[in-house]
Structures are given as structure tokens and as C-alpha cells.
Coordinates of C-alpha atoms in Angstrom, one line a residue:
M1 CA 0.6 -20.7 -9.8
K2 CA 2.0 -21.8 -6.4
T3 CA 0.6 -20.0 -3.4
N4 CA 3.5 -21.0 -1.2
T5 CA 6.2 -19.1 -3.2
F6 CA 8.6 -17.1 -1.0
I7 CA 10.3 -14.0 -2.3
T8 CA 13.2 -12.3 -0.4
I9 CA 14.2 -8.7 -1.2
K10 CA 17.3 -7.3 0.4
P11 CA 20.0 -4.6 -0.1
L12 CA 22.7 -5.1 -2.7
W13 CA 25.7 -2.8 -2.8
H14 CA 27.9 -2.4 -5.9
N15 CA 30.4 0.3 -6.7
Q16 CA 29.1 2.4 -3.8
N17 CA 25.5 2.3 -5.2
Q18 CA 22.6 0.6 -3.6
Y19 CA 20.3 -1.8 -5.4
I20 CA 17.6 -4.3 -4.4
A21 CA 18.3 -8.0 -4.8
I22 CA 15.4 -10.3 -5.5
D23 CA 15.9 -13.9 -4.4
F24 CA 13.6 -17.0 -4.8
D25 CA 13.7 -20.7 -5.3
Y26 CA 14.1 -21.2 -9.0
N27 CA 10.8 -21.5 -10.9
E28 CA 10.3 -20.5 -14.5
T29 CA 7.0 -18.9 -13.9
V30 CA 8.3 -16.9 -11.0
K31 CA 11.4 -16.0 -13.0
N32 CA 9.3 -14.6 -15.8
Y33 CA 7.1 -12.6 -13.4
V34 CA 10.1 -11.1 -11.7
M35 CA 11.6 -10.1 -15.1
S36 CA 8.3 -8.4 -16.0
F37 CA 8.8 -5.9 -13.2
P38 CA 10.2 -2.6 -14.6
D39 CA 14.0 -2.2 -14.4
V40 CA 14.7 -5.7 -13.2
K41 CA 18.1 -7.1 -14.4
W42 CA 20.2 -10.2 -13.8
S43 CA 23.6 -9.9 -12.1
K44 CA 26.2 -12.4 -13.2
S45 CA 28.5 -11.3 -10.4
Y46 CA 26.0 -11.8 -7.6
K47 CA 23.9 -14.5 -9.2
T48 CA 20.6 -12.6 -8.4
F49 CA 18.0 -10.5 -10.0
Y50 CA 18.1 -6.9 -8.9
T51 CA 16.6 -3.4 -9.5
T52 CA 17.3 0.2 -8.6
Y53 CA 16.8 1.1 -5.0
Y54 CA 14.6 4.0 -3.7
K55 CA 12.3 4.0 -0.7
E56 CA 9.0 3.6 -2.6
R57 CA 10.4 0.7 -4.7
I58 CA 10.3 -1.7 -1.7
N59 CA 6.5 -1.1 -1.3
E60 CA 6.1 -1.5 -5.1
L61 CA 7.9 -4.8 -5.1
F62 CA 5.9 -6.0 -2.1
T63 CA 2.6 -5.1 -3.8
Y64 CA 3.7 -6.6 -7.1
F65 CA 4.5 -10.0 -5.6
R66 CA 1.6 -10.1 -3.1
K67 CA -0.7 -9.7 -6.1
Q68 CA 0.2 -13.3 -6.9
G69 CA -0.4 -14.5 -3.3
W70 CA 3.3 -15.0 -2.7
F71 CA 5.0 -14.4 0.7
V72 CA 7.5 -11.5 0.7
N73 CA 10.4 -11.3 3.2
Y74 CA 11.7 -7.7 3.3
D75 CA 13.3 -7.9 6.8
A76 CA 16.6 -6.8 5.5
F77 CA 15.2 -3.3 4.9
K78 CA 13.8 -3.0 8.5
V79 CA 16.8 -1.0 9.6
T80 CA 17.4 2.6 10.4
T81 CA 17.8 5.1 7.6
K82 CA 21.4 5.7 8.5
Q83 CA 22.2 2.0 8.1
L84 CA 20.5 1.8 4.7
N85 CA 22.4 4.9 3.4
T86 CA 25.8 3.7 4.5
P87 CA 27.7 1.7 1.8
V88 CA 29.8 -1.3 3.1
S89 CA 32.4 -3.4 1.4
Q90 CA 30.7 -6.6 2.3
K91 CA 27.0 -7.6 2.3
P92 CA 25.1 -5.6 4.9
V93 CA 24.3 -7.3 8.2
I94 CA 20.7 -8.2 8.3
I95 CA 19.1 -7.4 11.6
N96 CA 16.0 -9.2 12.9
K97 CA 16.8 -12.1 10.7
L98 CA 14.2 -14.8 11.4
P99 CA 14.2 -18.4 10.4
S100 CA 11.9 -19.7 7.7
L101 CA 8.5 -21.2 8.3
I102 CA 8.5 -25.0 8.7
D103 CA 6.3 -26.9 6.2
E104 CA 3.5 -27.4 8.7
Q105 CA 3.4 -23.6 9.3
K106 CA 3.4 -22.8 5.6
I107 CA 0.3 -25.0 5.3
Q108 CA -1.3 -23.2 8.3
I109 CA -0.6 -19.8 6.7
I110 CA -2.2 -20.8 3.4
K111 CA -5.3 -22.1 5.3
F112 CA -5.4 -19.0 7.4
K113 CA -5.4 -16.8 4.3
K114 CA -8.4 -18.7 2.9
W115 CA -10.2 -18.4 6.2
L116 CA -9.7 -14.6 6.2
E117 CA -10.9 -14.4 2.6
Q118 CA -14.1 -16.3 3.6
K119 CA -14.6 -13.7 6.4
R120 CA -14.7 -11.2 3.5
F121 CA -11.8 -9.1 4.7
S122 CA -10.4 -6.9 1.9
P123 CA -7.5 -8.3 -0.1
N124 CA -5.1 -5.7 1.4
T125 CA -6.2 -6.6 5.0
V126 CA -5.8 -10.3 4.2
D127 CA -2.3 -9.8 2.8
T128 CA -1.3 -7.7 5.9
Y129 CA -2.7 -10.2 8.5
V130 CA -1.0 -13.1 6.7
E131 CA 2.3 -11.3 6.5
V132 CA 2.4 -10.3 10.2
T133 CA 1.3 -13.7 11.3
A134 CA 4.0 -15.4 9.3
L135 CA 6.5 -13.1 11.0
F136 CA 5.2 -14.1 14.4
L137 CA 5.5 -17.8 13.6
R138 CA 9.0 -17.3 12.4
Y139 CA 9.7 -15.4 15.7
I140 CA 8.6 -18.3 17.8
N141 CA 10.7 -20.6 15.7
L142 CA 13.7 -18.3 16.5
K143 CA 12.9 -18.5 20.3
N144 CA 12.2 -22.3 20.1
I145 CA 8.7 -21.7 21.5
T146 CA 6.6 -24.8 21.1
S147 CA 3.2 -23.4 22.0
I148 CA 1.6 -20.0 21.6
S149 CA 0.9 -18.3 24.9
A150 CA 0.2 -14.8 26.2
R151 CA 3.9 -14.5 27.1
S152 CA 5.1 -15.4 23.7
I153 CA 2.9 -12.8 22.1
E154 CA 4.1 -10.2 24.6
Q155 CA 7.7 -11.1 23.8
F156 CA 7.1 -10.8 20.1
N157 CA 5.4 -7.4 20.6
Y158 CA 8.3 -6.1 22.7
D159 CA 11.3 -7.6 20.7
F160 CA 10.0 -7.2 17.2
I161 CA 7.7 -4.2 17.4
F162 CA 8.3 -2.0 20.4
A163 CA 12.1 -2.2 20.8
P164 CA 12.9 -1.6 17.2
K165 CA 10.5 1.4 17.4
K166 CA 8.3 0.3 14.5
S167 CA 5.3 2.4 13.7
V168 CA 2.1 2.5 15.7
S169 CA 0.0 1.4 12.7
Y170 CA 2.3 -1.6 12.1
Q171 CA 2.0 -2.6 15.8
N172 CA -1.8 -2.5 15.6
Q173 CA -1.7 -4.6 12.4
C174 CA 0.5 -7.2 14.1
I175 CA -1.8 -7.4 17.1
S176 CA -4.9 -7.7 14.9
G177 CA -3.4 -10.3 12.7
I178 CA -2.2 -12.5 15.5
K179 CA -5.6 -12.3 17.3
H180 CA -7.4 -13.4 14.1
F181 CA -4.9 -16.3 13.8
L182 CA -5.7 -17.4 17.3
D183 CA -9.4 -17.3 16.4
F184 CA -8.6 -19.3 13.3
K185 CA -6.8 -21.9 15.4
N186 CA -9.4 -21.9 18.2
I187 CA -6.8 -20.9 20.7
D188 CA -8.2 -19.1 23.7
I189 CA -5.7 -17.0 25.5
E190 CA -6.9 -14.9 28.3
S191 CA -5.4 -11.7 29.6
I192 CA -3.2 -10.8 26.7
D193 CA -1.7 -7.6 28.1
I194 CA -1.0 -5.8 24.9
K195 CA -2.6 -2.4 24.7
R196 CA -3.2 -1.0 21.3
P197 CA -1.3 2.3 21.1
D198 CA -3.1 5.4 19.9
K199 CA -2.4 6.3 16.3
D200 CA -0.2 9.3 15.5
K201 CA -2.3 12.3 14.8
K202 CA -0.6 13.3 11.5
L203 CA -2.1 15.7 9.1
P204 CA -2.5 14.6 5.5
N205 CA -0.4 16.1 2.7
V206 CA -2.4 18.4 0.5
L207 CA -1.6 19.9 -2.9
S208 CA -2.8 23.4 -3.9
K209 CA -5.1 23.7 -6.8
A210 CA -2.3 25.2 -8.9
E211 CA -0.1 22.1 -8.1
V212 CA -2.9 19.7 -9.0
K213 CA -3.4 21.5 -12.3
A214 CA 0.3 21.4 -13.0
I215 CA 0.3 17.6 -12.5
F216 CA -2.6 17.2 -15.0
D217 CA -1.0 19.6 -17.5
A218 CA 2.3 17.7 -17.3
T219 CA 0.7 14.3 -18.0
Q220 CA 0.4 13.7 -21.7
N221 CA -0.7 10.1 -21.9
L222 CA -4.5 10.0 -22.2
K223 CA -5.0 7.0 -19.9
H224 CA -2.7 8.3 -17.3
K225 CA -4.2 11.8 -17.4
T226 CA -7.8 10.5 -17.2
M227 CA -7.0 8.2 -14.3
L228 CA -5.3 11.0 -12.2
C229 CA -8.1 13.5 -13.0
L230 CA -10.7 10.9 -12.0
I231 CA -9.1 10.1 -8.7
Y232 CA -8.9 13.8 -7.8
S233 CA -12.3 14.9 -9.1
A234 CA -14.1 12.1 -7.4
G235 CA -12.0 11.7 -4.3
L236 CA -11.2 8.1 -5.0
R237 CA -8.9 5.7 -3.2
I238 CA -6.6 4.1 -5.8
G239 CA -8.2 0.6 -5.3
E240 CA -11.7 2.1 -6.0
A241 CA -10.4 3.8 -9.2
L242 CA -8.8 0.6 -10.5
N243 CA -12.0 -1.5 -9.6
L244 CA -14.3 0.8 -11.6
Q245 CA -16.2 -0.6 -14.5
P246 CA -17.5 1.4 -17.5
K247 CA -21.1 0.7 -16.2
D248 CA -20.3 2.6 -13.0
I249 CA -20.1 5.9 -14.8
D250 CA -23.5 7.6 -15.0
F251 CA -23.0 10.4 -17.5
E252 CA -26.6 11.5 -17.4
R253 CA -26.8 12.0 -13.6
G254 CA -23.2 13.1 -13.2
L255 CA -22.4 10.4 -10.7
I256 CA -20.0 7.6 -10.2
H257 CA -21.1 4.4 -8.5
I258 CA -18.5 3.0 -6.1
E259 CA -19.3 -0.7 -5.3
S260 CA -18.0 -2.6 -2.3
A261 CA -15.5 0.1 -1.2
K262 CA -13.7 0.1 2.1
G263 CA -16.0 -1.5 4.7
R264 CA -17.9 -3.3 1.9
K265 CA -20.0 -0.1 1.4
D266 CA -21.5 1.2 -1.8
R267 CA -21.7 4.9 -2.4
F268 CA -22.0 7.6 -5.1
T269 CA -19.5 10.3 -5.7
L270 CA -19.2 13.2 -8.2
L271 CA -18.6 13.0 -11.9
S272 CA -17.1 16.3 -12.9
N273 CA -18.7 18.0 -15.9
G274 CA -15.3 19.2 -16.9
L275 CA -14.0 15.6 -17.0
I276 CA -16.7 14.1 -19.1
P277 CA -15.2 15.1 -22.5
M278 CA -11.8 13.6 -21.5
L279 CA -13.4 10.5 -20.0
K280 CA -15.5 9.8 -23.2
A281 CA -12.5 10.4 -25.4
Y282 CA -10.5 7.9 -23.3
M283 CA -13.3 5.3 -23.4
N284 CA -13.7 5.7 -27.2
H285 CA -10.0 5.3 -27.8
Y286 CA -9.2 2.4 -25.4
N287 CA -12.6 0.7 -25.5
P288 CA -12.2 -0.8 -22.0
K289 CA -14.0 -4.2 -21.7
K290 CA -14.4 -5.2 -18.1
L291 CA -12.6 -2.6 -16.0
L292 CA -12.4 1.1 -16.8
F293 CA -8.6 1.1 -16.5
E294 CA -6.9 -2.0 -18.0
G295 CA -3.3 -2.9 -18.6
R296 CA -1.8 -5.0 -21.3
F297 CA -4.0 -7.8 -22.7
N298 CA -7.0 -6.5 -20.8
E299 CA -5.4 -7.4 -17.5
P300 CA -6.3 -5.2 -14.5
Y301 CA -4.2 -2.1 -14.1
T302 CA -1.9 -2.5 -11.1
Q303 CA -1.4 -0.2 -8.2
V304 CA 2.3 -0.4 -8.9
S305 CA 1.8 1.0 -12.4
A306 CA -0.5 3.7 -11.1
R307 CA 2.1 4.8 -8.5
Q308 CA 4.7 5.1 -11.2
V309 CA 2.3 7.3 -13.1
I310 CA 1.9 9.9 -10.3
K311 CA 5.6 9.8 -9.6
K312 CA 6.5 10.6 -13.2
S313 CA 3.8 13.3 -13.4
L314 CA 5.1 15.0 -10.2
A315 CA 8.6 15.0 -11.7
M316 CA 7.4 16.4 -15.0
A317 CA 5.5 19.1 -13.2
G318 CA 8.5 20.0 -11.1
I319 CA 6.7 19.5 -7.8
K320 CA 9.2 18.6 -5.0
K321 CA 6.9 18.1 -2.1
Y322 CA 6.0 14.5 -1.1
A323 CA 2.8 13.4 -2.8
T324 CA 1.1 10.1 -3.7
L325 CA -2.1 9.0 -5.4
H326 CA -3.9 9.3 -2.0
T327 CA -2.7 12.9 -1.8
L328 CA -5.1 13.7 -4.7
R329 CA -8.0 12.3 -2.6
H330 CA -6.8 14.5 0.4
S331 CA -6.6 17.5 -1.9
F332 CA -10.1 16.9 -3.3
A333 CA -11.6 16.9 0.2
T334 CA -9.6 19.9 1.4
H335 CA -10.5 22.0 -1.7
L336 CA -14.2 21.1 -1.3
L337 CA -14.0 22.3 2.3
E338 CA -12.3 25.5 1.3
S339 CA -15.0 26.2 -1.2
G340 CA -17.7 26.0 1.5
T341 CA -19.0 22.5 1.0
D342 CA -20.7 21.1 4.2
I343 CA -18.4 18.6 6.0
R344 CA -21.3 16.1 6.0
Y345 CA -21.5 16.0 2.2
I346 CA -17.7 15.6 2.1
Q347 CA -18.0 12.6 4.5
E348 CA -20.5 11.0 2.1
L349 CA -18.5 11.6 -1.0
L350 CA -15.3 10.1 0.6
G351 CA -17.2 7.1 2.1
H352 CA -16.1 7.8 5.7
N353 CA -18.0 5.9 8.5
S354 CA -17.5 8.7 11.0
P355 CA -17.5 12.5 10.7
K356 CA -14.4 12.5 13.0
T357 CA -12.4 11.0 10.1
T358 CA -13.5 13.8 7.8
M359 CA -12.8 16.5 10.4
I360 CA -9.1 16.0 9.9
Y361 CA -9.4 18.2 6.8
T362 CA -10.4 21.2 8.9
H363 CA -6.9 21.2 10.2
V364 CA -5.3 21.6 6.8
S365 CA -7.8 24.0 5.2
T366 CA -6.5 27.5 4.8
T367 CA -10.0 29.1 4.7
N368 CA -9.9 30.3 8.3
L369 CA -6.2 30.8 8.6
I370 CA -5.9 33.4 5.8
N371 CA -8.3 35.7 7.7
I372 CA -6.1 35.8 10.8
K373 CA -4.0 39.0 11.1
N374 CA -0.4 38.0 11.8
P375 CA 1.0 40.2 14.7
F376 CA 4.3 40.4 12.8
D377 CA 2.6 42.6 10.2
N378 CA 1.9 45.3 12.8
L379 CA 5.5 45.6 14.1

């Protein structure tokens, strides 16, 4: 399969309803893969494939295509919420539209990706650095910049990241990706005056125990229910759950072995006694071969599919608050803390390098808050 395939996703309005158009240079293999994505249809009027629009769908499409190593252009969605929610009679104006990479740059990007992989960066990090570096190269094409300099990077940082008020995490990703690309190209640029901004100190979303139970009760499919229960009961990242193999489950010791997790670290986490009967029933029924959770034809279960599972379960449980698969991991940590588990043990179970990362859960735990007497009650 071609590694230099480019996919463009952009807004499509029809009868006052918004959809997502999916454009690509015609290729039968790419076409079949696009059509395999849930709810993708062909529009005779607009001569494009399209799917229903909702905010999470953009990320789902990005992940789905990046799995094939394809480059995804979603610049058309990098607009304000007001602009996205305003129907127009003509095709929406695409802001920050950048020219395509030239052939030589496409070759560089492919080599850069291989270089990052050899450095043993995680697949997600590789995809992110490749994506932001491709944007930078397209930006210098737009500005007719012939050689990379400190000034060109500062320009990109201001015009494409700071001025449009893109997120702090995105800005840090761009800076890191470009710096690695410079290392790859052996370009030595001194005094790059781009300060990494501090990350926003946002608290994680957490579900109550009753809400977690409602999600599990609403999930009837055995595979889906087992996967959600395992993520919560072991505090797993979704990537860790989907990379598990049957051999990683130690029923006798009540432990789960997580191999090469974030930071290329191995660790053990808990296997709930209450989950063992369900997990054994799942394994006996599905008989997973290589991976614990497999899709059709023994293919790896995708993160896109897993996100659709939690979204459906939340709807079935009638839970309106925003939650994702990672919310189950946050909830696991918070519930452990509220039950009196030492923060150091929680750090080990989650696989955090620093206790400072784990301490965030002390800010969302209600253990101490419920003991505070509200002055309003004495009025």
C-alpha cells in the first residue's frame, strides 16, 4: 500500500446539514478502505465520498487513515466553532489553506517517518511529528521560503499556531516535531527563540461509580463489555488494552502484564477478581489468537472502533457528561484514591514516571471535600 497517499477531509453542506467530505487521488485500494469506514457514502451531486459530521468524527477519520501511514489534511476544520456551525449556500471558505508538498518534500517526509521509527518513538508520536512537520514544510512553500531558518520557524509559530490561538499542546507538538526534523536533516539553527508554553492545568473528567456501573450494565455485547470493564478495572490506556495478548493475563496471580507501554516501560496492574469470570467467558467464546481483542478476520481491534463502543454505551446508559475511554482510566485512579489507596501505588498501577502526574487526582477526589461543612448550611 502506498505510503505517500494524501487524504483531505473538509466540510460539506447540503440542505442546511453539515457532512464531512473525503477527497483523495483515485486508487482502488484507497477507495475500498474509505468505503469500509462506518457510515461513508458516495455523493453523485458533489462527486465525493462523505460521512456524517460530529466533532469526534474528525479525530476518528484521522486515526483511521493514519493507521495506513497516509497523510491527512484536515485544515478546513481548523476554524472557529461559530464558523463550523454556520451553514452557507456555497462551499465554506477554507482558512489557513496551505499548498501541497512538492515531490522532494514528500520523499523527505517518508524518510523522516522511518528515521523517527528507528528512534523507537511510539506510533502516535511518529504520526504527530510527521503531520506537524508536513504542515511546516507546506507553510514555507506558501511563503516562498527557500531555506529553513530560525526566522522561518518563528514566523510559522506565530502565523500558524499563536495567532489562530491553537492549543498549547498542539504548539508544543509542532515545536518538538520541527526540532526533530532539523536533527534528521542535520540542520543546526542556533537561538531559536520559541519558548514552550506551560500546559493548561485542566482537571480530568471523572465518572462516579454509579455512572461506571450504568455504562457496563448498558453494554450487552460480550466483547465490548469485557473491553470497557478491563480498561476501567486495570486503569489502562486504550492503546495498552488493544495491544494486550492472552498470555499477558495472569489469572493465578491476579495481575495483568503491560509490555512496552508509554515510555517503553513494562509494568503490572490489577486483574479484578470480579472480572475473571467475564474475561474467561469472553476468551472461551471468541478464542482470541494473537491479541486479546481482535476485529474481523483476526485483525487488530482499532481505536476508532473502541471509541464508537464507549460512545454507544454512554448513550445507552443515558449519561450526558463528556466522557471517553480515557475517562475510565481517570475514574479508576480517582476511585482508588477515594478508597484510601496510597498515591504511590496508584502511580505504579498507572505507569506514571512522576508522582506529580498522579497527584492531579487529588484535585478531583471528593474524599476530603465531603467532610467540609458548607457555611451556607448554617445560615
